[in-house]
Structures are given as C-alpha cells and as structure tokens.
Short mmCIF file of C-alpha atoms and ligand atoms in Angstrom, two decimals:
data_model
loop_
_atom_site.label_atom_id
_atom_site.label_comp_id
_atom_site.label_asym_id
_atom_site.label_seq_id
_atom_site.Cartn_x
_atom_site.Cartn_y
_atom_site.Cartn_z
CA MET A 1 -59.81 -33.99 -14.56
CA ALA A 2 -56.96 -31.64 -14.88
CA GLY A 3 -53.24 -31.75 -14.32
CA LEU A 4 -51.44 -30.54 -11.33
CA VAL A 5 -49.30 -27.58 -12.13
CA ARG A 6 -50.94 -24.63 -13.77
CA PRO A 7 -48.18 -22.03 -13.95
CA ALA A 8 -45.78 -24.18 -15.98
CA ARG A 9 -48.21 -24.89 -18.81
CA PRO A 10 -46.54 -24.41 -22.18
CA ARG A 11 -48.13 -21.67 -24.25
CA SER A 12 -49.20 -24.05 -26.96
CA GLU A 13 -51.31 -25.90 -24.40
CA SER A 14 -52.91 -22.88 -22.84
CA ARG A 15 -56.08 -22.81 -24.89
CA PRO A 16 -59.34 -22.97 -22.98
CA ARG A 17 -60.77 -26.46 -22.84
CA ASP A 18 -63.67 -28.36 -21.45
CA GLY A 19 -63.47 -30.40 -18.35
CA CYS A 20 -63.88 -34.15 -18.72
CA GLY A 21 -66.78 -36.55 -18.93
CA VAL A 22 -67.31 -39.76 -16.93
CA PHE A 23 -69.61 -42.73 -17.35
CA ALA A 24 -70.21 -46.02 -15.51
CA VAL A 25 -72.52 -49.04 -15.81
CA LEU A 26 -73.09 -51.97 -13.48
CA GLY A 27 -75.33 -54.91 -14.29
CA HIS A 28 -75.57 -54.98 -18.08
CA VAL A 29 -74.22 -57.64 -20.39
CA ASP A 30 -73.21 -54.93 -22.88
CA ALA A 31 -71.60 -52.68 -20.29
CA SER A 32 -68.66 -51.60 -22.46
CA ALA A 33 -70.72 -50.96 -25.59
CA HIS A 34 -73.08 -48.79 -23.54
CA THR A 35 -70.13 -47.00 -22.00
CA ALA A 36 -68.66 -46.28 -25.44
CA LEU A 37 -72.02 -44.82 -26.51
CA GLY A 38 -72.28 -42.81 -23.30
CA LEU A 39 -68.80 -41.40 -23.85
CA HIS A 40 -69.73 -40.55 -27.41
CA ALA A 41 -72.60 -38.42 -26.07
CA LEU A 42 -70.12 -36.76 -23.67
CA GLN A 43 -67.55 -36.07 -26.37
CA HIS A 44 -68.11 -32.30 -26.06
CA ARG A 45 -66.60 -32.51 -22.55
CA GLY A 46 -63.21 -33.71 -23.79
CA GLN A 47 -61.85 -34.61 -27.19
CA GLU A 48 -58.29 -35.45 -26.39
CA SER A 49 -58.49 -39.02 -25.19
CA ALA A 50 -60.99 -41.72 -24.30
CA GLY A 51 -60.83 -44.85 -22.21
CA ILE A 52 -62.89 -47.71 -20.81
CA VAL A 53 -62.11 -50.27 -18.11
CA SER A 54 -64.48 -53.23 -17.83
CA HIS A 55 -64.67 -55.98 -15.25
CA ASP A 56 -65.42 -59.60 -15.99
CA ASN A 57 -65.25 -62.34 -13.41
CA GLY A 58 -62.23 -61.15 -11.47
CA HIS A 59 -60.42 -59.72 -14.49
CA PHE A 60 -60.26 -56.16 -15.69
CA HIS A 61 -59.92 -55.20 -19.34
CA THR A 62 -59.03 -51.81 -20.69
CA HIS A 63 -58.64 -49.86 -23.86
CA ARG A 64 -57.43 -46.27 -23.65
CA SER A 65 -56.25 -44.08 -26.43
CA LEU A 66 -55.62 -40.53 -27.52
CA GLY A 67 -58.31 -39.30 -29.86
CA LEU A 68 -62.08 -39.29 -30.20
CA VAL A 69 -64.45 -41.91 -28.81
CA GLY A 70 -65.64 -42.97 -32.27
CA ASP A 71 -62.10 -43.65 -33.42
CA THR A 72 -60.98 -45.27 -30.17
CA PHE A 73 -63.86 -47.73 -29.88
CA SER A 74 -64.78 -48.35 -33.51
CA SER A 75 -63.03 -51.69 -33.85
CA PRO A 76 -65.07 -54.84 -33.03
CA ASP A 77 -61.83 -56.45 -31.79
CA VAL A 78 -61.40 -53.73 -29.20
CA MET A 79 -65.01 -53.94 -28.05
CA ASP A 80 -64.95 -57.75 -27.96
CA ARG A 81 -62.08 -57.65 -25.50
CA LEU A 82 -63.92 -55.32 -23.11
CA THR A 83 -66.11 -58.04 -21.66
CA GLY A 84 -68.12 -58.07 -18.47
CA ASN A 85 -71.25 -56.55 -17.03
CA ALA A 86 -69.54 -53.55 -15.45
CA ALA A 87 -67.51 -50.74 -16.98
CA VAL A 88 -66.30 -47.20 -16.35
CA GLY A 89 -65.25 -44.71 -19.00
CA HIS A 90 -63.77 -41.29 -19.43
CA VAL A 91 -63.26 -38.59 -22.05
CA ARG A 92 -60.53 -36.12 -21.31
CA TYR A 93 -59.08 -32.77 -21.98
CA SER A 94 -55.69 -32.46 -20.38
CA THR A 95 -54.24 -29.38 -18.84
CA THR A 96 -50.71 -29.69 -17.54
CA GLY A 97 -49.13 -33.05 -18.07
CA GLY A 98 -50.04 -32.83 -21.72
CA THR A 99 -51.15 -35.32 -24.24
CA ILE A 100 -49.52 -38.47 -22.97
CA LEU A 101 -50.86 -41.95 -22.91
CA ARG A 102 -50.19 -42.62 -19.25
CA ASN A 103 -52.53 -39.78 -18.32
CA VAL A 104 -55.44 -41.27 -20.24
CA GLN A 105 -58.23 -42.31 -17.88
CA PRO A 106 -59.70 -44.36 -16.32
CA LEU A 107 -56.59 -44.91 -14.24
CA PHE A 108 -56.19 -48.46 -12.96
CA ALA A 109 -54.27 -49.79 -9.96
CA GLU A 110 -53.86 -53.09 -8.18
CA PHE A 111 -54.37 -52.76 -4.43
CA SER A 112 -54.16 -55.26 -1.62
CA PHE A 113 -57.94 -55.61 -1.99
CA GLY A 114 -57.85 -56.10 -5.79
CA GLY A 115 -58.17 -53.87 -8.84
CA LEU A 116 -59.71 -50.42 -8.98
CA ALA A 117 -60.34 -48.19 -12.00
CA ILE A 118 -61.12 -44.53 -11.50
CA ALA A 119 -62.25 -41.69 -13.77
CA HIS A 120 -62.50 -38.06 -12.73
CA ASN A 121 -64.04 -34.81 -13.93
CA GLY A 122 -62.89 -31.75 -11.99
CA ASN A 123 -59.68 -30.57 -10.42
CA PHE A 124 -58.24 -30.91 -6.94
CA THR A 125 -57.02 -27.60 -5.59
CA ASN A 126 -54.62 -29.31 -3.20
CA GLY A 127 -53.60 -32.07 -5.62
CA TYR A 128 -50.00 -31.02 -5.91
CA SER A 129 -49.52 -30.53 -2.21
CA LEU A 130 -50.97 -34.01 -1.53
CA ARG A 131 -48.80 -35.48 -4.25
CA ARG A 132 -45.68 -33.97 -2.75
CA GLU A 133 -46.50 -35.42 0.66
CA LEU A 134 -47.23 -38.84 -0.84
CA VAL A 135 -44.00 -38.85 -2.83
CA LYS A 136 -42.10 -37.95 0.35
CA ARG A 137 -43.71 -40.98 1.98
CA GLY A 138 -42.63 -43.25 -0.87
CA SER A 139 -45.45 -43.19 -3.42
CA ILE A 140 -44.33 -43.60 -7.01
CA PHE A 141 -46.63 -41.80 -9.41
CA GLN A 142 -47.18 -43.18 -12.88
CA SER A 143 -49.15 -40.26 -14.33
CA THR A 144 -49.11 -36.51 -13.89
CA THR A 145 -52.84 -36.23 -13.22
CA ASP A 146 -54.28 -35.12 -9.92
CA THR A 147 -56.63 -38.11 -10.07
CA GLU A 148 -53.78 -40.46 -9.20
CA VAL A 149 -53.58 -38.86 -5.77
CA VAL A 150 -56.82 -40.69 -4.89
CA ILE A 151 -55.19 -44.02 -5.71
CA HIS A 152 -52.20 -43.38 -3.44
CA LEU A 153 -54.34 -42.01 -0.64
CA MET A 154 -56.48 -45.14 -0.83
CA ALA A 155 -53.45 -47.44 -0.99
CA THR A 156 -51.87 -45.91 2.09
CA SER A 157 -55.08 -45.57 4.08
CA SER A 158 -55.16 -47.32 7.42
CA TYR A 159 -58.73 -48.46 6.75
CA HIS A 160 -59.45 -51.90 5.38
CA ALA A 161 -62.65 -51.83 3.31
CA VAL A 162 -62.54 -50.20 -0.14
CA GLU A 163 -65.40 -47.90 0.74
CA ASP A 164 -63.68 -46.72 3.93
CA ARG A 165 -60.40 -46.17 2.13
CA MET A 166 -62.21 -44.09 -0.47
CA ILE A 167 -63.97 -42.01 2.18
CA ASP A 168 -60.65 -41.55 3.96
CA ALA A 169 -59.04 -40.36 0.70
CA LEU A 170 -61.87 -38.01 -0.24
CA GLY A 171 -61.74 -36.42 3.19
CA GLN A 172 -58.25 -35.14 2.38
CA ILE A 173 -59.09 -33.69 -1.01
CA GLN A 174 -60.03 -30.10 -1.74
CA GLY A 175 -61.59 -28.84 -4.94
CA ALA A 176 -64.04 -30.11 -7.52
CA TYR A 177 -64.68 -33.72 -8.40
CA SER A 178 -67.26 -35.91 -9.98
CA MET A 179 -65.70 -39.34 -10.06
CA VAL A 180 -66.68 -42.87 -10.90
CA ALA A 181 -64.74 -45.96 -9.86
CA LEU A 182 -64.99 -49.70 -10.47
CA THR A 183 -63.81 -52.63 -8.38
CA ASN A 184 -64.52 -56.36 -8.69
CA ASP A 185 -68.13 -56.12 -7.77
CA THR A 186 -68.95 -52.48 -7.19
CA VAL A 187 -69.31 -49.18 -9.01
CA PHE A 188 -68.81 -45.99 -7.01
CA GLY A 189 -69.86 -42.44 -7.90
CA VAL A 190 -69.06 -39.36 -5.87
CA ARG A 191 -69.40 -35.58 -6.06
CA ASP A 192 -67.43 -32.99 -4.13
CA PRO A 193 -69.09 -31.36 -1.10
CA LEU A 194 -70.32 -28.36 -3.12
CA GLY A 195 -71.39 -30.32 -6.20
CA ILE A 196 -69.32 -28.16 -8.52
CA ARG A 197 -69.27 -30.62 -11.42
CA PRO A 198 -72.31 -32.65 -12.54
CA LEU A 199 -73.04 -36.36 -12.08
CA VAL A 200 -76.35 -38.15 -12.59
CA VAL A 201 -77.79 -41.60 -11.87
CA GLY A 202 -79.92 -43.51 -14.34
CA THR A 203 -81.25 -47.02 -14.89
CA LEU A 204 -81.30 -49.25 -17.94
CA ASP A 205 -83.38 -52.38 -17.36
CA ASP A 206 -81.76 -53.81 -14.21
CA ALA A 207 -78.51 -51.93 -14.69
CA THR A 208 -77.47 -48.75 -12.90
CA VAL A 209 -75.75 -46.03 -14.89
CA LEU A 210 -73.75 -43.00 -13.75
CA ALA A 211 -72.90 -40.19 -16.17
CA SER A 212 -71.71 -36.61 -16.26
CA GLU A 213 -74.83 -35.52 -18.14
CA THR A 214 -78.27 -36.84 -18.96
CA CYS A 215 -77.53 -36.76 -22.72
CA ALA A 216 -75.34 -39.81 -22.05
CA LEU A 217 -78.34 -41.61 -20.52
CA ASP A 218 -80.53 -40.67 -23.46
CA ILE A 219 -78.18 -42.16 -26.04
CA ILE A 220 -78.52 -45.65 -24.52
CA GLY A 221 -82.19 -45.31 -23.64
CA ALA A 222 -81.50 -45.20 -19.88
CA LYS A 223 -83.98 -43.52 -17.56
CA PHE A 224 -82.83 -40.51 -15.55
CA VAL A 225 -83.29 -41.13 -11.82
CA ARG A 226 -81.62 -38.18 -10.07
CA ASP A 227 -78.51 -36.09 -9.67
CA VAL A 228 -75.86 -37.45 -7.32
CA ARG A 229 -76.06 -35.01 -4.42
CA PRO A 230 -73.14 -32.79 -3.45
CA GLY A 231 -70.89 -34.70 -1.07
CA GLU A 232 -72.71 -37.96 -1.75
CA LEU A 233 -70.97 -41.27 -2.39
CA VAL A 234 -73.21 -43.72 -4.24
CA ILE A 235 -72.26 -47.37 -4.07
CA VAL A 236 -73.78 -49.70 -6.63
CA ASP A 237 -73.44 -53.47 -6.26
CA ALA A 238 -75.51 -56.61 -6.68
CA GLU A 239 -77.80 -55.43 -3.87
CA GLY A 240 -78.61 -52.19 -5.69
CA LEU A 241 -77.65 -48.60 -4.92
CA HIS A 242 -76.93 -47.23 -1.51
CA SER A 243 -75.66 -43.86 -0.56
CA VAL A 244 -73.42 -42.26 2.03
CA SER A 245 -73.28 -38.52 2.80
CA LEU A 246 -69.62 -37.74 3.27
CA PHE A 247 -69.74 -34.15 4.42
CA PRO A 248 -72.03 -31.94 6.49
CA PRO A 249 -74.69 -30.34 4.27
CA ALA A 250 -73.41 -27.18 2.56
CA ARG A 251 -74.98 -24.79 0.11
CA ARG A 252 -74.42 -26.23 -3.33
CA ARG A 253 -72.20 -24.30 -5.70
CA PHE A 254 -72.78 -25.96 -9.04
CA CYS A 255 -70.61 -24.52 -11.85
CA VAL A 256 -72.65 -21.86 -13.62
CA PHE A 257 -70.43 -22.20 -16.67
CA GLU A 258 -71.96 -25.62 -17.30
CA TYR A 259 -75.15 -23.73 -18.13
CA ILE A 260 -73.38 -21.04 -20.12
CA TYR A 261 -71.16 -23.23 -22.25
CA PHE A 262 -70.16 -26.74 -21.21
CA ALA A 263 -73.15 -28.96 -20.88
CA ARG A 264 -74.93 -30.15 -23.98
CA PRO A 265 -78.15 -28.21 -24.58
CA ASP A 266 -80.25 -31.39 -24.50
CA SER A 267 -79.01 -32.27 -21.00
CA VAL A 268 -80.90 -31.55 -17.81
CA VAL A 269 -78.42 -30.54 -15.13
CA GLU A 270 -79.28 -29.88 -11.50
CA GLY A 271 -82.96 -29.90 -12.35
CA ALA A 272 -82.87 -27.43 -15.24
CA GLY A 273 -82.85 -28.06 -18.99
CA VAL A 274 -79.70 -26.47 -20.41
CA TYR A 275 -81.40 -25.41 -23.64
CA GLU A 276 -84.20 -23.59 -21.79
CA VAL A 277 -81.71 -21.91 -19.45
CA ARG A 278 -79.66 -20.68 -22.42
CA LYS A 279 -82.76 -19.26 -24.10
CA ARG A 280 -83.65 -17.47 -20.87
CA ILE A 281 -80.09 -16.12 -20.70
CA GLY A 282 -80.57 -14.72 -24.23
CA ALA A 283 -83.88 -13.14 -23.25
CA GLU A 284 -82.29 -11.48 -20.19
CA LEU A 285 -79.53 -10.19 -22.43
CA ALA A 286 -82.08 -8.68 -24.82
CA ARG A 287 -83.78 -6.91 -21.92
CA GLU A 288 -80.50 -5.65 -20.47
CA ALA A 289 -78.80 -4.70 -23.71
CA PRO A 290 -81.28 -3.93 -26.49
CA VAL A 291 -80.11 -2.59 -29.83
CA GLU A 292 -81.79 -1.67 -33.08
CA ALA A 293 -80.87 -4.26 -35.66
CA ASP A 294 -82.21 -6.26 -38.62
CA ILE A 295 -81.18 -9.77 -37.58
CA VAL A 296 -79.85 -11.73 -34.62
CA VAL A 297 -77.02 -14.06 -35.64
CA PRO A 298 -75.67 -16.81 -33.35
CA VAL A 299 -72.02 -17.81 -33.23
CA PRO A 300 -72.71 -21.52 -33.69
CA ASP A 301 -73.10 -23.81 -31.94
CA SER A 302 -72.57 -22.54 -28.44
CA GLY A 303 -74.25 -19.17 -29.02
CA THR A 304 -77.35 -20.56 -30.74
CA PRO A 305 -79.89 -21.06 -27.92
CA ALA A 306 -79.00 -17.69 -26.34
CA ALA A 307 -79.38 -16.01 -29.75
CA MET A 308 -82.82 -17.61 -30.11
CA GLY A 309 -83.80 -16.25 -26.71
CA TYR A 310 -82.44 -12.82 -27.59
CA ALA A 311 -84.25 -12.72 -30.96
CA SER A 312 -87.58 -13.72 -29.55
CA ALA A 313 -87.41 -11.32 -26.58
CA ALA A 314 -86.22 -8.45 -28.80
CA GLY A 315 -88.66 -9.20 -31.62
CA ILE A 316 -85.81 -9.24 -34.14
CA PRO A 317 -85.61 -12.06 -36.73
CA PHE A 318 -83.16 -14.86 -35.96
CA ASP A 319 -80.95 -15.71 -38.92
CA LEU A 320 -78.12 -18.13 -39.57
CA GLY A 321 -75.50 -15.64 -40.68
CA ILE A 322 -72.62 -17.94 -39.80
CA VAL A 323 -72.26 -21.51 -40.94
CA ARG A 324 -70.20 -23.90 -38.90
CA ASN A 325 -68.11 -26.71 -40.32
CA HIS A 326 -68.76 -29.66 -38.03
CA TYR A 327 -65.82 -31.68 -39.26
CA VAL A 328 -63.17 -29.55 -37.60
CA GLY A 329 -61.93 -31.29 -34.47
CA ARG A 330 -60.78 -29.10 -31.65
CA THR A 331 -57.46 -30.87 -31.35
CA PHE A 332 -56.80 -30.02 -34.97
CA ILE A 333 -57.07 -26.31 -34.36
CA GLU A 334 -55.09 -26.28 -31.16
CA PRO A 335 -51.35 -26.55 -31.52
CA THR A 336 -50.02 -23.03 -32.04
CA ASP A 337 -51.21 -19.47 -31.88
CA ARG A 338 -50.92 -19.23 -35.64
CA ILE A 339 -53.17 -22.25 -36.19
CA ARG A 340 -55.53 -21.13 -33.44
CA HIS A 341 -56.35 -18.03 -35.46
CA LEU A 342 -56.78 -20.09 -38.57
CA GLY A 343 -58.97 -22.47 -36.60
CA VAL A 344 -61.72 -19.89 -36.27
CA ARG A 345 -61.81 -19.59 -40.05
CA LEU A 346 -61.81 -23.32 -40.53
CA LYS A 347 -64.73 -23.66 -38.18
CA HIS A 348 -66.95 -20.72 -39.16
CA ASN A 349 -67.85 -18.99 -42.40
CA ALA A 350 -70.09 -16.00 -43.06
CA ASN A 351 -73.35 -16.65 -44.85
CA ARG A 352 -73.17 -13.62 -47.12
CA ALA A 353 -76.78 -13.90 -48.24
CA SER A 354 -78.06 -13.06 -44.79
CA ILE A 355 -75.32 -10.65 -43.69
CA ALA A 356 -74.76 -8.22 -46.56
CA GLY A 357 -76.26 -4.80 -45.92
CA ARG A 358 -77.80 -5.82 -42.59
CA ARG A 359 -77.39 -4.47 -39.05
CA ILE A 360 -76.60 -7.57 -37.09
CA VAL A 361 -76.58 -8.57 -33.44
CA LEU A 362 -73.99 -11.31 -32.97
CA VAL A 363 -74.61 -13.52 -29.94
CA ASP A 364 -71.91 -15.76 -28.46
CA ASP A 365 -71.84 -17.49 -25.08
CA SER A 366 -68.54 -16.03 -23.87
CA ILE A 367 -65.31 -14.27 -24.70
CA VAL A 368 -62.15 -15.85 -23.32
CA ARG A 369 -59.12 -14.48 -25.16
CA GLY A 370 -61.12 -12.69 -27.82
CA THR A 371 -59.69 -14.72 -30.70
CA THR A 372 -63.06 -16.02 -31.89
CA SER A 373 -64.86 -12.68 -31.61
CA THR A 374 -62.16 -10.77 -33.47
CA LYS A 375 -62.20 -13.18 -36.39
CA ILE A 376 -65.96 -13.50 -36.54
CA VAL A 377 -66.46 -9.73 -36.52
CA GLU A 378 -63.90 -9.34 -39.29
CA MET A 379 -65.77 -12.01 -41.24
CA MET A 380 -69.05 -10.15 -40.78
CA ARG A 381 -67.51 -6.92 -42.05
CA GLU A 382 -66.05 -8.68 -45.08
CA ALA A 383 -69.46 -10.16 -45.79
CA GLY A 384 -70.88 -6.62 -45.95
CA ALA A 385 -72.61 -6.21 -42.57
CA ALA A 386 -73.88 -2.63 -42.17
CA GLU A 387 -73.41 -2.69 -38.38
CA VAL A 388 -72.08 -5.36 -36.01
CA HIS A 389 -73.33 -5.38 -32.42
CA MET A 390 -71.95 -8.09 -30.16
CA ARG A 391 -73.93 -9.46 -27.20
CA ILE A 392 -72.27 -11.94 -24.86
CA ALA A 393 -74.47 -14.43 -22.99
CA SER A 394 -72.32 -14.36 -19.83
CA PRO A 395 -70.63 -11.75 -17.67
CA PRO A 396 -66.97 -11.06 -18.48
CA ILE A 397 -64.63 -13.96 -17.66
CA VAL A 398 -61.99 -12.33 -15.48
CA ASN A 399 -60.52 -15.20 -13.45
CA PRO A 400 -59.09 -18.64 -14.17
CA CYS A 401 -61.07 -21.69 -13.12
CA TYR A 402 -59.29 -24.05 -10.74
CA TYR A 403 -62.10 -26.60 -10.79
CA GLY A 404 -61.57 -28.47 -14.02
CA VAL A 405 -62.31 -25.92 -16.71
CA ASP A 406 -59.07 -25.15 -18.42
CA THR A 407 -59.13 -21.40 -18.81
CA PRO A 408 -55.93 -19.49 -19.52
CA GLU A 409 -54.03 -17.54 -16.90
CA LYS A 410 -55.66 -14.31 -15.76
CA ALA A 411 -53.44 -12.10 -17.91
CA GLU A 412 -54.63 -13.88 -21.03
CA LEU A 413 -58.30 -13.35 -20.28
CA LEU A 414 -59.30 -10.38 -22.39
CA ALA A 415 -61.77 -9.00 -19.85
CA SER A 416 -59.20 -9.08 -17.06
CA ARG A 417 -57.10 -6.57 -18.98
CA LEU A 418 -59.67 -4.39 -20.76
CA GLY A 419 -62.98 -2.73 -19.97
CA VAL A 420 -66.07 -3.27 -22.13
CA GLU A 421 -65.47 -0.19 -24.31
CA GLU A 422 -61.85 -1.20 -24.87
CA ILE A 423 -62.86 -4.74 -25.77
CA ALA A 424 -65.42 -3.36 -28.24
CA ALA A 425 -62.65 -1.37 -29.92
CA ASP A 426 -60.30 -4.34 -29.79
CA ILE A 427 -62.65 -6.76 -31.51
CA GLY A 428 -63.97 -4.07 -33.86
CA VAL A 429 -67.70 -3.96 -33.09
CA ASP A 430 -70.11 -1.01 -33.19
CA SER A 431 -71.32 -1.94 -29.72
CA LEU A 432 -70.67 -4.63 -27.14
CA ALA A 433 -72.55 -5.73 -24.04
CA TYR A 434 -72.21 -8.62 -21.63
CA LEU A 435 -74.97 -10.15 -19.52
CA SER A 436 -74.87 -8.90 -15.92
CA ILE A 437 -74.21 -11.37 -13.13
CA ASP A 438 -77.71 -10.77 -11.76
CA GLY A 439 -79.14 -11.34 -15.23
CA LEU A 440 -77.31 -14.64 -15.37
CA TYR A 441 -78.66 -15.63 -11.97
CA ARG A 442 -82.22 -14.63 -12.90
CA ALA A 443 -82.01 -16.88 -15.96
CA THR A 444 -80.50 -19.81 -14.07
CA ALA A 445 -81.59 -19.65 -10.43
CA GLY A 446 -84.63 -17.41 -10.93
CA ALA A 447 -83.31 -14.75 -8.52
CA ASN A 448 -80.49 -12.24 -8.35
CA ARG A 449 -77.11 -13.39 -7.09
CA ASP A 450 -77.21 -13.56 -3.33
CA ASP A 451 -73.82 -12.10 -2.46
CA ASP A 452 -73.83 -13.60 1.01
CA ALA A 453 -74.74 -17.06 -0.26
CA PRO A 454 -74.28 -17.36 -4.02
CA GLN A 455 -76.23 -20.16 -5.61
CA PHE A 456 -73.47 -21.28 -7.99
CA CYS A 457 -69.72 -21.42 -8.37
CA ASP A 458 -69.11 -18.36 -10.51
CA ALA A 459 -65.45 -17.81 -9.56
CA CYS A 460 -64.45 -17.21 -13.20
CA LEU A 461 -66.86 -14.25 -13.25
CA SER A 462 -66.75 -13.02 -9.65
CA GLY A 463 -63.42 -14.18 -8.18
CA ASP A 464 -65.38 -15.83 -5.37
CA TYR A 465 -63.68 -19.25 -5.15
CA PRO A 466 -65.80 -21.52 -2.95
CA THR A 467 -62.99 -23.83 -1.77
CA GLY A 468 -59.47 -23.45 -0.49
CA LEU A 469 -56.82 -23.06 -3.20
CA THR A 470 -53.89 -24.69 -1.44
CA ASP A 471 -51.77 -25.28 -4.55
CA GLN A 472 -52.29 -21.76 -5.87
CA GLU A 473 -51.53 -20.20 -2.52
CA GLY A 474 -48.47 -22.40 -1.89
CA GLY A 475 -46.84 -21.27 -5.13
CA ASP A 476 -44.19 -23.95 -4.90
CA ALA A 477 -45.27 -26.26 -7.68
CA PRO A 478 -42.40 -27.67 -9.72
CA ALA A 479 -41.52 -26.07 -13.01
CA GLN A 480 -41.88 -29.24 -15.06
CA LEU A 481 -44.12 -32.27 -15.04
CA PRO A 482 -43.84 -34.87 -16.44
CA LEU A 483 -40.19 -35.79 -16.19
CA LEU A 484 -40.62 -38.36 -18.94
CA THR A 485 -41.84 -37.36 -22.38
CA GLU A 486 -43.76 -40.07 -24.10
CA GLN A 487 -44.65 -40.52 -27.73
CA ALA A 488 -48.41 -40.60 -28.17
P1 AMP B 501 -61.83 -16.98 -27.30
O1 AMP B 501 -61.74 -17.12 -28.78
O2 AMP B 501 -60.55 -17.33 -26.61
O3 AMP B 501 -62.39 -15.66 -26.84
O4 AMP B 501 -62.85 -18.11 -26.83
C1 AMP B 501 -64.24 -17.85 -26.88
C2 AMP B 501 -64.95 -18.97 -27.55
O5 AMP B 501 -64.55 -20.20 -26.99
C3 AMP B 501 -66.45 -18.83 -27.39
O6 AMP B 501 -67.00 -18.92 -28.67
C4 AMP B 501 -66.87 -19.99 -26.52
O7 AMP B 501 -67.95 -20.69 -27.10
C5 AMP B 501 -65.67 -20.91 -26.45
N1 AMP B 501 -65.31 -21.22 -25.06
C6 AMP B 501 -65.59 -20.60 -23.92
N2 AMP B 501 -65.05 -21.21 -22.85
C7 AMP B 501 -64.39 -22.27 -23.34
C8 AMP B 501 -63.63 -23.32 -22.76
N3 AMP B 501 -63.38 -23.37 -21.46
N4 AMP B 501 -63.11 -24.26 -23.59
C9 AMP B 501 -63.30 -24.21 -24.92
N5 AMP B 501 -64.00 -23.23 -25.52
C10 AMP B 501 -64.54 -22.28 -24.76
#
C-alpha cells in the first residue's frame, strides 16, 4: 500500500522502502495469534506499522499501531481482545501521508451490509484521480491512503452483494494490488490483473490462509496450496474457497524486484524459490562480469545469496567481510539525510580479518541512491582492502516504481543521472558492473527478456510500465495531504 501523492513527499520521507505485507485466516480458533505470527514473518515488507482486525460473532475487533509486529502484538491483553476465528492483518511502509495512525491498516468501515476490513499491498496508479471524483460526489476520506478508495467505491456501488460491490470497485482501479478483506463471514483475496504483487493461498487444518509470501505460511505450519492468480478474486467462507476471474487473461507481469530484493529468501514466489533465484542471479553476474579477486564479500543480508552464486560460479572463496548488526531497525535510521548516512555505519561493519590486504568483490542486490555503496566501499578501504570491485545483482534502477515499492524520484536515483563509469568513480571502486537485463531474465524466467512480451514488471529497470499511470500523467495532485497532522 502506498499513499496517493508522490511529488509532494517531504525529503525526509523519500527513502526507498518496501511495499507492504498482508495476511488473512478464516476458520481457526486462534486466527489472530496466527495472523500476528504471519505478520512477523512478513516484517521485512514493512516496519512502520502493523494491524489486525478479527471477527467474532458479528463483532469486529482491532488493534493497530505504529511500530514492529513484535512490539504491537506482544501483550496478552491485546491478543485476548482479538477474538474470533477470522482475522486479517497488515504490515506497512508508508509513502505519502506519512506516519500517522489513521493510515495504519487494515482499514475498517461500516457499510449498509455490515463491517469490512481491508489490507492492501501495492499502489493504485489512478488512486488520486478516483479519490478526487469520490470527494466531489460527497465521500469523506478518513485516511490518506489509496486503499480507502476501495471502501468508497464499494459504498457507492449500485450493486447489492458485497462480492459484486468489490468487483465493481476493482473494475475501476488501475495499478498494482494484492489485497485481503474480511466481512462477517467471508475472507476475500485478490490480485491485480497482471499479478504485480504476490499473494498465496495455504491451509492450516481446516482453516484457509492468505499471505503475501510463503514464509508467512511456514511460520504457522500452514501448507502452501497455490498462488492467487493474476486478476483472481478468491472468496473463502464456511463452504470453502471459490474463485472468480475478474479480468480477461493477460500476460502476467510479476514484479521482478521481489526476486532481486523484497521477498524473503526462504519464500517461494510465483513458482520459484527466491534463494535459488538469487544464487542464479549471482552466477549470471559472475559470467557477465568476471574479475580477478581473492574473496567475494556480500553486503548483508540482501546481497548474500547473490554473492554465494557469484563466488561459486567464479571459483573465488566466499567470505563474510562485512558484519551486520541485526538490532538496527529501519525506522531508526530513516529520519534525516544526516542520520541516513550514519545508518549505514550502524548497520554494517568491516570484518578487518578477512578484508585487510585482499582484492575483494563486493556483491549487493541493488544501488538506489548510492548511499550504502559509498559508505561500504569507504569502510572496505579503511579496513585495508587491496582492491574493491563492486558487482550489482540487478540492472541499474533508473525509474521510480508506481506499484507499491517506494523508490525515490527519478532525479535521486543514482543510475538515472550517471553512467556506470561515473558511478564507479562516485562510489570509489576499482571496477563496477551491473547484471544485464537479459542476465536477470535468464536467472529468473530462464530466457532472455522478450521485448515484445516481457515476462515481469521491470519498469524500475526498463521504463516499461505495464499499466496506465493516470495520476502521474494528470499532474494535478494536491501539494499537501493530509490536511490534519496527527501525533503518533
Ligand atoms: P542506496 O543506499 O540508496 O543506494 O540503497 C541501496 C540499498 O538499499 C541496497 O543495499 C539494497 O539492499 C537496499 N534497497 C534496494 N531497494 C530498496 C527499497 N525499495 N527499500 C529499501 N531498501 C532497498
């Protein structure tokens, strides 16, 4: 889930962030406890806020808070209140709209048909334009998230049944969405027509579970059943699961960046194990950009599987030349540019014993602004590295994502301003190479990128946006949202 107005984002908020994570259970006496665990496994997809809405016998219960899942749901009092055998949950990274409580998901609304809670991962590319129309027609928005548009579209739909209202609403939305929703007796899960963001179905005893990634099924011992298909609405109730295809079949365009960076390595997304894909990416990189060196050093944790793949394909020893402090929360390192720089130091430290006097190949998954690379390279030099060669396990990121990955504006993306040689000089390495787009596709799809029918959404790398971008093209988004500032 992301906010609505990209251009107005304050600088302090413009750090790249993950999209969100969603989770839902129907048919388990411990629905909320399982949802809290599922969200914990999805914590990497959003560390800013967490929320659960449960349903028990006609009543909904919720707890939503800024902060990490473990802190939000650690109190037995909180968990005891979230009764019922159905629940939906969400972990979030905000974009515009900022860190305010009323944006914390799942959102909940009371309709003529009863209550509905909804949680969203992705971003609508016509969210603002829909919001403006709805406001003109009298809707009063409580949050600044694009997700709330679904609620108003459903409320004003001329259809009667919940399912039909939802289908009516989704038909008006453009962009990327994996959403889960909960009513009195039903859990819904839906993916956008191109399947840009992930969503899987699992089972736990007689319960049905929906989650952004399979690692959230693993944590509760649920069995993976299948991915929700692009454009599919799954409806889970006492009768079981049934499915509706909302859109004509289209070539799927799953987000390739989930493989590069977002998804947890132990997840299986769209039929491929993320860890194995990342190792293959590293191996491709070694073939495309070999270099004579003594050790291959990952930038932990995101660069580790690709570095393993690189080391084994290149026949160069893999070594842990950088140690990561796991107790540094992302929110902690976020607030200002000054702290952002410091953040890299708080998070990583050189392991002198393996670096000093060695020619090293540093492997990281991506360069966004170049902050991390610059600091890490400096750290390697200070630790006495003889040579520092950087290998990046993705092609250059040259475009913002409008589908739920909060990348900075184009001008702030290092590779949109500088060529590879200039970036090498900027970050201070002896050599730099990125994976080619075909190399990435060989490692993920097993074939080169088909330019006429690409197998993924790779807009951040190619500029090929697979949906309309109504809000971006309109250019008339308001300068400021929200109007009300709220103390967290
Ligand atoms: P930067 O320091 O701005 O170049 O960011 C690059 C680092 O951020 C890499 O080490 C990546 O692992 C990580 N990264 C890449 N994309 C994102 C994202 N969307 N959100 C958070 N971190 C990211």
